[in-house]
Short mmCIF file of N, CA and C in Angstrom, two decimals:
data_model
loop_
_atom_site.label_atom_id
_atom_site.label_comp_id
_atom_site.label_asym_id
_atom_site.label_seq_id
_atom_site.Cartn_x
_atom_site.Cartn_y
_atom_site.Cartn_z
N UNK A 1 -39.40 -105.95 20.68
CA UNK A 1 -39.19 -107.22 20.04
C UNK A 1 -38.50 -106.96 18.71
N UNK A 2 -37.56 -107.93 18.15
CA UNK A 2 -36.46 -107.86 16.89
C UNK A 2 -36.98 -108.61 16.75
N UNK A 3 -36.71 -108.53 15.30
CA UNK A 3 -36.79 -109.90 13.96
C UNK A 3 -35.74 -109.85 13.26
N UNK A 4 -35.55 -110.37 12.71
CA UNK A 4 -34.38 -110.19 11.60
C UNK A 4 -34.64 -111.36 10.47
N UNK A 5 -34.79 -110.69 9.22
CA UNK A 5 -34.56 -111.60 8.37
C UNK A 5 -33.45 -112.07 7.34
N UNK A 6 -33.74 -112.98 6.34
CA UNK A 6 -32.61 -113.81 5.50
C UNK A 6 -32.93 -112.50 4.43
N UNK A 7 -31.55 -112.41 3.61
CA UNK A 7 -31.26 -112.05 2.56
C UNK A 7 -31.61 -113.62 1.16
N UNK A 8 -32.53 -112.11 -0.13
CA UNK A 8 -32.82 -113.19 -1.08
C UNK A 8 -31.79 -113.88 -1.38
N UNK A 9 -32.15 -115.47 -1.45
CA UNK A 9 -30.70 -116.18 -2.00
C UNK A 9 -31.02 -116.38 -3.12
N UNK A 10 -32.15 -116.19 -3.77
CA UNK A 10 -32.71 -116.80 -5.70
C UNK A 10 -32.14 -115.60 -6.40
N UNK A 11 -31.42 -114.41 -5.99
CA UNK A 11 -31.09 -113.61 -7.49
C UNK A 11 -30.64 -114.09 -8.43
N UNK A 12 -31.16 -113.63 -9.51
CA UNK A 12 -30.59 -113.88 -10.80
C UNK A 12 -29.83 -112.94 -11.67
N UNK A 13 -28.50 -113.54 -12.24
CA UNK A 13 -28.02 -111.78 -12.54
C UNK A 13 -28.27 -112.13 -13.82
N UNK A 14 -28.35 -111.07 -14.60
CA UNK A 14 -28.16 -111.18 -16.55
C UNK A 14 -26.88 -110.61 -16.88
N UNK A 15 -26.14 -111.61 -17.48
CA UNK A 15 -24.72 -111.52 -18.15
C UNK A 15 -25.26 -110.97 -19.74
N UNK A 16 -24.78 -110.09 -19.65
CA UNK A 16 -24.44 -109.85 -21.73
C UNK A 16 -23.22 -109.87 -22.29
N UNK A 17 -23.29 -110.72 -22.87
CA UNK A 17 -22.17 -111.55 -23.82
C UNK A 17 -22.60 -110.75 -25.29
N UNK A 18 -21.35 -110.81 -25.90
CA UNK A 18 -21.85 -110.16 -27.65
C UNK A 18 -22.32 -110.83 -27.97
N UNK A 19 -22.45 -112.19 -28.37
CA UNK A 19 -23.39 -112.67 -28.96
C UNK A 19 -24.94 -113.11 -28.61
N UNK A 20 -24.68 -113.29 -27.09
CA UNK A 20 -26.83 -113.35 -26.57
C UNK A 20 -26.84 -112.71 -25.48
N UNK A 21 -28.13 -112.99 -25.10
CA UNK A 21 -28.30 -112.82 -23.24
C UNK A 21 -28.35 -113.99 -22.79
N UNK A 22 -28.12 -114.02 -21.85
CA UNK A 22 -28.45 -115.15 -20.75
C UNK A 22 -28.09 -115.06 -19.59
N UNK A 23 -28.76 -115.87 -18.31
CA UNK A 23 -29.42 -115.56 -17.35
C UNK A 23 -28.35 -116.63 -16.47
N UNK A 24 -27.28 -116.32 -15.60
CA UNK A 24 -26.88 -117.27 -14.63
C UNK A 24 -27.39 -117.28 -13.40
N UNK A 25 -27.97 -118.63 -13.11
CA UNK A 25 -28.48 -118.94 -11.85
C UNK A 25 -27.53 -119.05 -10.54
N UNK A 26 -28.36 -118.69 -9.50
CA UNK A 26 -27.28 -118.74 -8.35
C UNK A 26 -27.79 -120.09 -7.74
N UNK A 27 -27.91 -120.05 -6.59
CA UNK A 27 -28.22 -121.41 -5.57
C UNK A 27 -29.53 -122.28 -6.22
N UNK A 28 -30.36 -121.49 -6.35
CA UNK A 28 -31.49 -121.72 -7.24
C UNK A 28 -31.98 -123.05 -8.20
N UNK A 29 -32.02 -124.12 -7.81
CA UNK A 29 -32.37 -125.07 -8.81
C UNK A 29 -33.78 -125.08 -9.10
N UNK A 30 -34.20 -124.75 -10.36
CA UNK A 30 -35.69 -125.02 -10.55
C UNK A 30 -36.53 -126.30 -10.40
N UNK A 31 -35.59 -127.44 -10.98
CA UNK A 31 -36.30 -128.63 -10.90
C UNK A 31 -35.86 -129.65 -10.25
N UNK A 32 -35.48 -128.74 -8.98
CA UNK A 32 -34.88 -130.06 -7.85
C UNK A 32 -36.10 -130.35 -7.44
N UNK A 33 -37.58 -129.41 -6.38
CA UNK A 33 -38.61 -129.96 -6.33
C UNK A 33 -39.19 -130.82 -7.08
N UNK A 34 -39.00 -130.65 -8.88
CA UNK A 34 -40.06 -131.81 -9.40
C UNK A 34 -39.30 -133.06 -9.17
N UNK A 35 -37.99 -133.01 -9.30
CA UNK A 35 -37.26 -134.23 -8.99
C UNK A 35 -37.77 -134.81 -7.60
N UNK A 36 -37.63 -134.62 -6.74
CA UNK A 36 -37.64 -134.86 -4.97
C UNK A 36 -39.57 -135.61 -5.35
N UNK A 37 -39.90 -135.15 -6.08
CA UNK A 37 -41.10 -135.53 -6.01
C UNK A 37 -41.62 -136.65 -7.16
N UNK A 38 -40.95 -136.22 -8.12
CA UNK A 38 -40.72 -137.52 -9.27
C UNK A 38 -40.57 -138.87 -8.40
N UNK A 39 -39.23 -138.58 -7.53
CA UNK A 39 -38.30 -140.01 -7.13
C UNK A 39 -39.25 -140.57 -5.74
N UNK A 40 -39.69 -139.50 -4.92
CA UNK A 40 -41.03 -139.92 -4.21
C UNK A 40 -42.43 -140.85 -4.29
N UNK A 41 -42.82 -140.34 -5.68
CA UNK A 41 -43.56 -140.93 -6.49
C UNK A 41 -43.51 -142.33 -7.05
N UNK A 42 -42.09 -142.31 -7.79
CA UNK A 42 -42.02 -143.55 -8.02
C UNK A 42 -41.57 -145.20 -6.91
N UNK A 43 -40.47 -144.46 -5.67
CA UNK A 43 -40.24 -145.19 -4.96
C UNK A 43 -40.72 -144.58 -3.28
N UNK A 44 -41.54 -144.77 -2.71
CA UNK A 44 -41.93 -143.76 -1.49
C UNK A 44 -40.43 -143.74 -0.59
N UNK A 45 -39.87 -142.75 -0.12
CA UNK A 45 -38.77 -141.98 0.86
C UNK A 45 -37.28 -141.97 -0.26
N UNK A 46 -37.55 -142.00 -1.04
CA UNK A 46 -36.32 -141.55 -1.99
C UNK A 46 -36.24 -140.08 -2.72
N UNK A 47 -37.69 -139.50 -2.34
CA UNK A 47 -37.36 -138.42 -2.79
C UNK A 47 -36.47 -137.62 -1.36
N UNK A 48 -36.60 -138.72 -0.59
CA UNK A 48 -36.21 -137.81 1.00
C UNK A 48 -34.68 -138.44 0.54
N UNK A 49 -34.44 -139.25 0.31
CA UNK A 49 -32.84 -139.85 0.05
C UNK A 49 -32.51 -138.80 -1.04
N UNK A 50 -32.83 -138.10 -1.94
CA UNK A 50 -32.38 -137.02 -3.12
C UNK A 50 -32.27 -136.27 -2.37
N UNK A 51 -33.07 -135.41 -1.20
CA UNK A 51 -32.51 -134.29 -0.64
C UNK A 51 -31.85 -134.36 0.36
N UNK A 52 -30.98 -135.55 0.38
CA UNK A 52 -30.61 -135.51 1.68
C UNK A 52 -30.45 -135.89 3.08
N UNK A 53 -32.32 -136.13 3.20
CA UNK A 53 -32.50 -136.36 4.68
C UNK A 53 -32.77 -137.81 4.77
N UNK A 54 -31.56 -138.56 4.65
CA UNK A 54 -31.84 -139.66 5.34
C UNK A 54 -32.60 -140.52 6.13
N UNK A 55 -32.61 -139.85 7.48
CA UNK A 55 -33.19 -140.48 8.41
C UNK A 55 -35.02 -140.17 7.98
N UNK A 56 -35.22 -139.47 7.12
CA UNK A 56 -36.36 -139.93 7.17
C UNK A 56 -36.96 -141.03 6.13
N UNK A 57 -36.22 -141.51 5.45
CA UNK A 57 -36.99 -142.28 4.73
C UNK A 57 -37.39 -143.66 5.12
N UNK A 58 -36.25 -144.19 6.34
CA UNK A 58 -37.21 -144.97 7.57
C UNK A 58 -38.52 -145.00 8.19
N UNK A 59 -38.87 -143.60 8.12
CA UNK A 59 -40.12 -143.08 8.60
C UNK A 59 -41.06 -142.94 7.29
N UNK A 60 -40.67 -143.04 6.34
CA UNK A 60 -41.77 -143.10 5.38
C UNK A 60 -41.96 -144.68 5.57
N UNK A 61 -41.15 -145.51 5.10
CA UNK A 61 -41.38 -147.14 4.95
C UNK A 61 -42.26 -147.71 6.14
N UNK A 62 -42.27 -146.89 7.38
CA UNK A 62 -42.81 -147.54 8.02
C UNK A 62 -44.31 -146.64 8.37
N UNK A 63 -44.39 -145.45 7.96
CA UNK A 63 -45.55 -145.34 8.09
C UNK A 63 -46.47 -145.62 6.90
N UNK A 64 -46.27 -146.56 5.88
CA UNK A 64 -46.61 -146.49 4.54
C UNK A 64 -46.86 -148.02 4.69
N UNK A 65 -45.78 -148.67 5.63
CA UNK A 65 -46.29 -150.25 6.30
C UNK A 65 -46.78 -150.12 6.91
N UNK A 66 -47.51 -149.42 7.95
CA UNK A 66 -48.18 -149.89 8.67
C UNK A 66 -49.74 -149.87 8.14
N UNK A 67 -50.51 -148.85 7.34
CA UNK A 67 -51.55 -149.66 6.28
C UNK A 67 -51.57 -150.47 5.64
N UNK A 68 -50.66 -150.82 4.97
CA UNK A 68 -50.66 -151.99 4.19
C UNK A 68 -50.72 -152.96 5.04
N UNK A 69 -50.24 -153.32 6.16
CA UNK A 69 -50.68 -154.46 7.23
C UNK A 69 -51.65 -154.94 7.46
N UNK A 70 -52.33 -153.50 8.07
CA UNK A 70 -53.72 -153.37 8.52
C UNK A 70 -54.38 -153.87 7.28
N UNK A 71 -54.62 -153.30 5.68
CA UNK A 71 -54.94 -153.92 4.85
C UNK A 71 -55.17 -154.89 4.38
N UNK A 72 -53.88 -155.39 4.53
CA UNK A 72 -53.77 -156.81 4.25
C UNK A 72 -54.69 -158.15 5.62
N UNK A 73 -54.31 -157.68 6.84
CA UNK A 73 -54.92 -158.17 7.84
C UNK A 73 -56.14 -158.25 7.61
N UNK A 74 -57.02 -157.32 7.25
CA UNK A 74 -58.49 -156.79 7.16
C UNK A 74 -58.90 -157.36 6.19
N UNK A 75 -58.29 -157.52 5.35
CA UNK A 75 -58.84 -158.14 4.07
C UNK A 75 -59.07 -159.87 4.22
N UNK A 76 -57.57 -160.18 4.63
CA UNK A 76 -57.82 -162.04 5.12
C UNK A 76 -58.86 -162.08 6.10
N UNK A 77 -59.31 -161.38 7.05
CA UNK A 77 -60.25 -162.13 8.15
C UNK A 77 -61.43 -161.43 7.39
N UNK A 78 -61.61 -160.21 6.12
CA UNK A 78 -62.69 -159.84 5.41
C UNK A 78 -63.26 -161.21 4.84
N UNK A 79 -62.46 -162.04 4.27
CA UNK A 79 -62.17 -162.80 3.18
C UNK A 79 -62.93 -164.33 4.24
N UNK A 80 -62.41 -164.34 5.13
CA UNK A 80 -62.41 -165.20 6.09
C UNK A 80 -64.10 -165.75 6.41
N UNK A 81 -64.79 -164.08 7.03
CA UNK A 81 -66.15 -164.58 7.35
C UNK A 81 -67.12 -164.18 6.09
N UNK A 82 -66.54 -164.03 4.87
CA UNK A 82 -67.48 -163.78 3.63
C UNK A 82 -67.50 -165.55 3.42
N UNK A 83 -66.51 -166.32 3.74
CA UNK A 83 -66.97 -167.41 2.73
C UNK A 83 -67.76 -168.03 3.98
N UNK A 84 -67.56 -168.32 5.18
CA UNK A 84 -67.71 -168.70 6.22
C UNK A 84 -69.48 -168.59 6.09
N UNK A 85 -69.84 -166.88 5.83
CA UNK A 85 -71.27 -166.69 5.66
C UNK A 85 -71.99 -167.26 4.78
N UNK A 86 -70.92 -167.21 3.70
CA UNK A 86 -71.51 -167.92 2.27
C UNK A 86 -72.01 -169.65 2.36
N UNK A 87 -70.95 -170.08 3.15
CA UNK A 87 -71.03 -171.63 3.56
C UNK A 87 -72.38 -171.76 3.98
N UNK A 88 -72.51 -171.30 5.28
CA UNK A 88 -73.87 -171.07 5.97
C UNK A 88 -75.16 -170.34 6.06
N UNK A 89 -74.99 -169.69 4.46
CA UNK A 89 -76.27 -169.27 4.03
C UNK A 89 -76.68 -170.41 2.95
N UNK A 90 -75.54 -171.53 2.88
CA UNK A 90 -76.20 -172.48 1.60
C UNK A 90 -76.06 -173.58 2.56
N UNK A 91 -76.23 -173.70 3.88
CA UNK A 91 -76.49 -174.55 4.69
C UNK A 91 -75.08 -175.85 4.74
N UNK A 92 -73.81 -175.52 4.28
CA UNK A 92 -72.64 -175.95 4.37
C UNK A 92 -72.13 -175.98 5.92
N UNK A 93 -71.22 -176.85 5.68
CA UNK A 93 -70.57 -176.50 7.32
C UNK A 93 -69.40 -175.65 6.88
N UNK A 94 -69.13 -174.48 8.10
CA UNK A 94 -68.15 -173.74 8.26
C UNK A 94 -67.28 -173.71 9.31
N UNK A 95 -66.45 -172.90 9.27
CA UNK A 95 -65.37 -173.21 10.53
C UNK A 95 -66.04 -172.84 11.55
N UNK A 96 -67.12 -172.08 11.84
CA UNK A 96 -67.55 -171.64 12.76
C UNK A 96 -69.10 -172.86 13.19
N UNK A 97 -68.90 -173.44 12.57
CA UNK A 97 -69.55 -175.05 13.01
C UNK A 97 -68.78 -176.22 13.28
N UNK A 98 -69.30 -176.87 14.18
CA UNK A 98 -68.64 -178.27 14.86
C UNK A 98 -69.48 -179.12 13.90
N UNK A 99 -68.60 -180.87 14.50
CA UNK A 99 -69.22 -181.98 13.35
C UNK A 99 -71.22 -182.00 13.87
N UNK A 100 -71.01 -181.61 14.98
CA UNK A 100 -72.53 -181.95 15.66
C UNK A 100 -73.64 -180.56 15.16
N UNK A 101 -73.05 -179.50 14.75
CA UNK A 101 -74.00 -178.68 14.18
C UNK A 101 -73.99 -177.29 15.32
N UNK A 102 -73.27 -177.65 16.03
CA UNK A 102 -73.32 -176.15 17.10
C UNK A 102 -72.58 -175.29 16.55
N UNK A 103 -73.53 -174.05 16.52
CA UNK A 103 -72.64 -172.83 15.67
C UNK A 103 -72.15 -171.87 16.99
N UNK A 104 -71.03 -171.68 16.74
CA UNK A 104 -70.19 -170.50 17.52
C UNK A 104 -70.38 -169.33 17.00
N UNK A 105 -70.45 -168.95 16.18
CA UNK A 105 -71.02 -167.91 15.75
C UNK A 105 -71.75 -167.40 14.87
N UNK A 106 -73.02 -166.77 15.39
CA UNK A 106 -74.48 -166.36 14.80
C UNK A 106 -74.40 -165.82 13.15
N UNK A 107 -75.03 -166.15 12.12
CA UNK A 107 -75.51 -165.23 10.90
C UNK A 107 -75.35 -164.26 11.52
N UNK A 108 -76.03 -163.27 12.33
CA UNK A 108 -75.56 -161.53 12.30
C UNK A 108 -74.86 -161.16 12.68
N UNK A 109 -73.75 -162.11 13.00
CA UNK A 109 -72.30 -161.94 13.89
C UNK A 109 -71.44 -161.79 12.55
N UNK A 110 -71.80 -162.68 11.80
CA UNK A 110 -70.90 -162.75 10.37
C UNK A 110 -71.12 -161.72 9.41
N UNK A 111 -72.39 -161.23 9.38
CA UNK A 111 -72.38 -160.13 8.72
C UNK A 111 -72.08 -158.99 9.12
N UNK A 112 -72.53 -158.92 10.90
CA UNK A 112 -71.41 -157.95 11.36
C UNK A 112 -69.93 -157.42 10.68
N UNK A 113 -69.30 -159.05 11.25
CA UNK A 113 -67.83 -158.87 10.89
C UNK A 113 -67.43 -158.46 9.28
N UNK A 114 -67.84 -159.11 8.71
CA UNK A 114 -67.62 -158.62 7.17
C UNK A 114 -67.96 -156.88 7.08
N UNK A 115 -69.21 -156.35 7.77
CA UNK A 115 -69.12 -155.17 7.32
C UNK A 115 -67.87 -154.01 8.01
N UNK A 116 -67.49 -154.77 8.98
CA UNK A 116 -66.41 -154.10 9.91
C UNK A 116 -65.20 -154.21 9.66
N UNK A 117 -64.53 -155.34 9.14
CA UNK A 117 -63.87 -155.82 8.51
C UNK A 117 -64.07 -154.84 7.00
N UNK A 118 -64.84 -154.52 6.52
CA UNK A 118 -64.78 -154.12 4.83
C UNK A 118 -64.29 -152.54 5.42
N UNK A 119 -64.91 -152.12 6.39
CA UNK A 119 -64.82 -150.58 6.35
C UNK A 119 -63.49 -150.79 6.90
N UNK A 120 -62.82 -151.17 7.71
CA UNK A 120 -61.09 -150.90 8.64
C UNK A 120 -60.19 -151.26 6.87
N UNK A 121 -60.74 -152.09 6.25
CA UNK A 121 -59.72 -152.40 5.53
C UNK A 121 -59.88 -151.04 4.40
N UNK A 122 -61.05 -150.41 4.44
CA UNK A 122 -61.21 -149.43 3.54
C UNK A 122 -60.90 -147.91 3.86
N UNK A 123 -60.65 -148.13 5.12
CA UNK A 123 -59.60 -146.93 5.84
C UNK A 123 -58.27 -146.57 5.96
N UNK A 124 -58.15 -148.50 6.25
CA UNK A 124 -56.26 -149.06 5.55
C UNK A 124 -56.18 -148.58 4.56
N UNK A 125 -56.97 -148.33 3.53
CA UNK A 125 -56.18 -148.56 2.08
C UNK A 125 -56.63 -146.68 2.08
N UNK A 126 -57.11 -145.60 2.46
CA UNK A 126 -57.53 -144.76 2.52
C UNK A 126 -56.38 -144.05 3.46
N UNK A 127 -56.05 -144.38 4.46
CA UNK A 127 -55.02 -143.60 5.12
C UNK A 127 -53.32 -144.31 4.23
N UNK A 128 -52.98 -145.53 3.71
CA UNK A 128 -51.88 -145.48 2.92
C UNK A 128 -52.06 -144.67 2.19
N UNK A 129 -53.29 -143.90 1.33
CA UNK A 129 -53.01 -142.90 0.09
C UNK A 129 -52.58 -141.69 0.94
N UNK A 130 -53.28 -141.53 1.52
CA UNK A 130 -53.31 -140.06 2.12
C UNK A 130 -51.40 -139.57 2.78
N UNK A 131 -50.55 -140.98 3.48
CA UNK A 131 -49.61 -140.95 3.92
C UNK A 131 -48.81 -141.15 2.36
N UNK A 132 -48.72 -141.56 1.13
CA UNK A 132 -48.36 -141.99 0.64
C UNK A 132 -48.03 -140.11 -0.37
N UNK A 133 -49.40 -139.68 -0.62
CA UNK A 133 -49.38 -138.31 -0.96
C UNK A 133 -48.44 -137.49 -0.08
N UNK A 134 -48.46 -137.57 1.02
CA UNK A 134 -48.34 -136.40 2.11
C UNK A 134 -46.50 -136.70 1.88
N UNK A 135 -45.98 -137.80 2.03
CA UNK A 135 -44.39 -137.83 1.60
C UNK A 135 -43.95 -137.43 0.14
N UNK A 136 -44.83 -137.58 -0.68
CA UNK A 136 -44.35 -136.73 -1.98
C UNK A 136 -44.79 -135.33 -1.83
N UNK A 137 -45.52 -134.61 -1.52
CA UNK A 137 -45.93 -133.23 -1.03
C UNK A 137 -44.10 -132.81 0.27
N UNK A 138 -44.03 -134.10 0.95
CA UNK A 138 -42.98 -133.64 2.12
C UNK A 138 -41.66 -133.07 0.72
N UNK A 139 -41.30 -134.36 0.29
CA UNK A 139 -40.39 -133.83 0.03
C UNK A 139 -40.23 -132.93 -1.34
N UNK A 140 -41.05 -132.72 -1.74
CA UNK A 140 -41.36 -131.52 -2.90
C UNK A 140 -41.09 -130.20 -1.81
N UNK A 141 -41.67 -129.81 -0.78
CA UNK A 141 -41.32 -128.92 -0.18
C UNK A 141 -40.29 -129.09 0.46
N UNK A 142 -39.37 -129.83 1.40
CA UNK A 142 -38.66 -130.17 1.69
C UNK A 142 -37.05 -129.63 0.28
N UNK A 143 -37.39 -130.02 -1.01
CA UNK A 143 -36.60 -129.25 -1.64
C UNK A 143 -36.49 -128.22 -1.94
N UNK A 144 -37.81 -127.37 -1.83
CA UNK A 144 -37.73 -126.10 -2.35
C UNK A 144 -37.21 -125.44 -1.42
N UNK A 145 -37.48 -125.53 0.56
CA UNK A 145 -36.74 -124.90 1.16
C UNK A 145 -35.14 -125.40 1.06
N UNK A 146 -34.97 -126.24 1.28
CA UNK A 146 -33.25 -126.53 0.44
C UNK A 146 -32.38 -125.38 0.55
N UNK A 147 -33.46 -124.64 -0.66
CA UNK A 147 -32.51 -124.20 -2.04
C UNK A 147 -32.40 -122.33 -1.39
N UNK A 148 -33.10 -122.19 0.08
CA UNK A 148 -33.35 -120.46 0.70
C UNK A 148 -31.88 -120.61 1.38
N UNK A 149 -30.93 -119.73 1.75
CA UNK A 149 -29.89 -119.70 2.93
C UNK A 149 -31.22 -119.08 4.04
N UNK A 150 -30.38 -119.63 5.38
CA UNK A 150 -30.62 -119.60 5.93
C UNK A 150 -29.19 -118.84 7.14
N UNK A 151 -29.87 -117.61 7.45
CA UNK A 151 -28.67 -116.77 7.97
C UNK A 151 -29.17 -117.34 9.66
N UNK A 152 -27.89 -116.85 10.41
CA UNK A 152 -27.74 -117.20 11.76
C UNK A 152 -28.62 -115.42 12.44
N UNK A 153 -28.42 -114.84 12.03
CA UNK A 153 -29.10 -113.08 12.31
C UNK A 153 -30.65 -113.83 12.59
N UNK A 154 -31.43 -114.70 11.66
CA UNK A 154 -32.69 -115.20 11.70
C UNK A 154 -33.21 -115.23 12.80
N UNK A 155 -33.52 -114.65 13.73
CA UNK A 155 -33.57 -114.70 14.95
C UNK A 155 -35.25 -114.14 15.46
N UNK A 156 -35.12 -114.72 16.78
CA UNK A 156 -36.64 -114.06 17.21
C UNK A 156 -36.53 -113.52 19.26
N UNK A 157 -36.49 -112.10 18.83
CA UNK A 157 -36.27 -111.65 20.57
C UNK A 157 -37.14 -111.32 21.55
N UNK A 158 -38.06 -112.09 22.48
CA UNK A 158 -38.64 -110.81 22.69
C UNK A 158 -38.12 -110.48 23.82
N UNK A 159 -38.75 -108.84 23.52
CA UNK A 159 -38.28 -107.75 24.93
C UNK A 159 -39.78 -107.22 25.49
N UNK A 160 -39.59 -106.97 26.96
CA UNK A 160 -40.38 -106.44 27.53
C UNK A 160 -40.57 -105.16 27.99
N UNK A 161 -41.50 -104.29 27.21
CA UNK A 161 -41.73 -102.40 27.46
C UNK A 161 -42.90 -102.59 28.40
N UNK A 162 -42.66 -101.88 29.58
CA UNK A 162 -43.54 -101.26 30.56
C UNK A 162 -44.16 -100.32 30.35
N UNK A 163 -45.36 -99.74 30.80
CA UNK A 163 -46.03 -98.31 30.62
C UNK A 163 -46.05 -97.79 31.30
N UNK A 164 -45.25 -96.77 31.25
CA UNK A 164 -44.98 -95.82 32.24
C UNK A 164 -46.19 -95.22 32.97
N UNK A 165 -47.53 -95.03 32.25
CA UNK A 165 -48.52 -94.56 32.66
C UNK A 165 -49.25 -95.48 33.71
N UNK A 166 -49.42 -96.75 33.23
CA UNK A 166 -50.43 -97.19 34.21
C UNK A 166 -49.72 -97.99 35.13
N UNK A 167 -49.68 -98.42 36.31
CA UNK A 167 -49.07 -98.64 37.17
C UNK A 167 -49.27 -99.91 37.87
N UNK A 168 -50.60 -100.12 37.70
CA UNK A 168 -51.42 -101.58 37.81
C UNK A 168 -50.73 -102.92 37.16
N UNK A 169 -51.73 -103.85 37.24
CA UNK A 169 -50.95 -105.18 37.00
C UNK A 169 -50.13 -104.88 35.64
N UNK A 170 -49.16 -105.84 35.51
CA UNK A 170 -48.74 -105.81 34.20
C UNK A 170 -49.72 -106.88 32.94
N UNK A 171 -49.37 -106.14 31.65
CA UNK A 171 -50.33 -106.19 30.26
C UNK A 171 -50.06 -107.02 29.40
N UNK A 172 -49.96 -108.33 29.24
CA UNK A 172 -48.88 -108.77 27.93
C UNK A 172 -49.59 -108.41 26.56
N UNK A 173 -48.79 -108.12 25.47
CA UNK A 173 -49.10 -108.00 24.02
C UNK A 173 -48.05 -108.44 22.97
N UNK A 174 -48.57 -108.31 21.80
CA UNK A 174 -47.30 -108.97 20.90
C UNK A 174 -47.31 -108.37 20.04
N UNK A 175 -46.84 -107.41 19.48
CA UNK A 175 -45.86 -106.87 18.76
C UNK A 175 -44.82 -107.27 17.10
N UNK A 176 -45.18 -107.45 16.78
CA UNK A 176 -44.37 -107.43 15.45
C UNK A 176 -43.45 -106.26 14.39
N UNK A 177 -42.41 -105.96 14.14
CA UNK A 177 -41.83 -104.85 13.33
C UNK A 177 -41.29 -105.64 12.46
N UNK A 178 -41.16 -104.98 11.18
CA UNK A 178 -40.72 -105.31 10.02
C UNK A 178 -40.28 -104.62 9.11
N UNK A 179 -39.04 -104.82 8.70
CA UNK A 179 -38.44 -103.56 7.44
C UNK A 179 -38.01 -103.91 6.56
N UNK A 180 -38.42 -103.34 4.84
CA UNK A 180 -37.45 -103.94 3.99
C UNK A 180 -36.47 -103.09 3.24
#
């Protein structure tokens, strides 16, 4: 089995000039990651529009909408059987009463729903953070690889060695070599 790897692309050479030192950078941007992640931060999939990748910042907007939906959903029908309960714990009529007094649905049905309703909407708002982090983390990394070349040699082969000794079924194993 071959490997082959990339040559460093971050060297840095030091120029001396008579009057200072200083350090010219090659491909190397230091603060493209904080950027990619700044612009993430402030607008979600623009740090993906700074590096580049387009097509994903469709995929942020919409996985970043689809909690907020759920949120928002969860919260109106939260909202919905809190007053509904409230009505009919102070002996009010609610939507879930007719003019004649028949209730469609029970006190522990309503408190059901409210507590089911409180937790989905508190998962909504718990998985938007978590997706909301995870695209500024994307494209913070997303820039730092950027900034590596990436050689075509990069390759992964495998080959198959027999043992000459044993003769029986064949053995699979895996192998790794590495040189620097």
């Amino acid at each position: 089995m071959q490997l082959y790897c990339q040559k460093d692309s971050t060297s840095v050479k030091e120029i001396k000039s008579k009057e200072s030192l200083f350090t010219q950078e090659g491909l190397y941007k230091p603060l493209a990651p904080a950027k990619a992640a700044f612009y993430s931060a402030i607008l979600p999939g623009m740090g993906q529009v700074y590096n580049k990748k387009y097509w994903k910042a469709p995929l942020v907007w919409a996985a970043l909408a689809a909690p907020t939906y759920f949120y928002l959903d969860n919260n109106s029908q939260y909202k919905r059987f809190r007053i509904a309960y409230k009505l009919r714990k102070t002996g009010l009529q609610d939507e879930f009463t007719d003019d004649l007094g028949n209730v469609s649905v029970s006190l522990e049905t309503l408190e059901k729903a409210q507590e089911q309703l409180m937790e989905n909407r508190d998962l909504s708002l718990m998985w938007g953070v978590i997706l909301y982090v995870l695209q500024i983390i994307e494209a913070s990394v997303n820039a730092h690889l950027l900034q590596f070349n990436t050689d075509d040699n990069l390759s992964f082969r495998p080959s198959f060695i027999n043992n000459p000794v044993v003769f029986n079924a064949p053995k699979v194993g895996f192998t790794i070599k590495y040189t620097f």
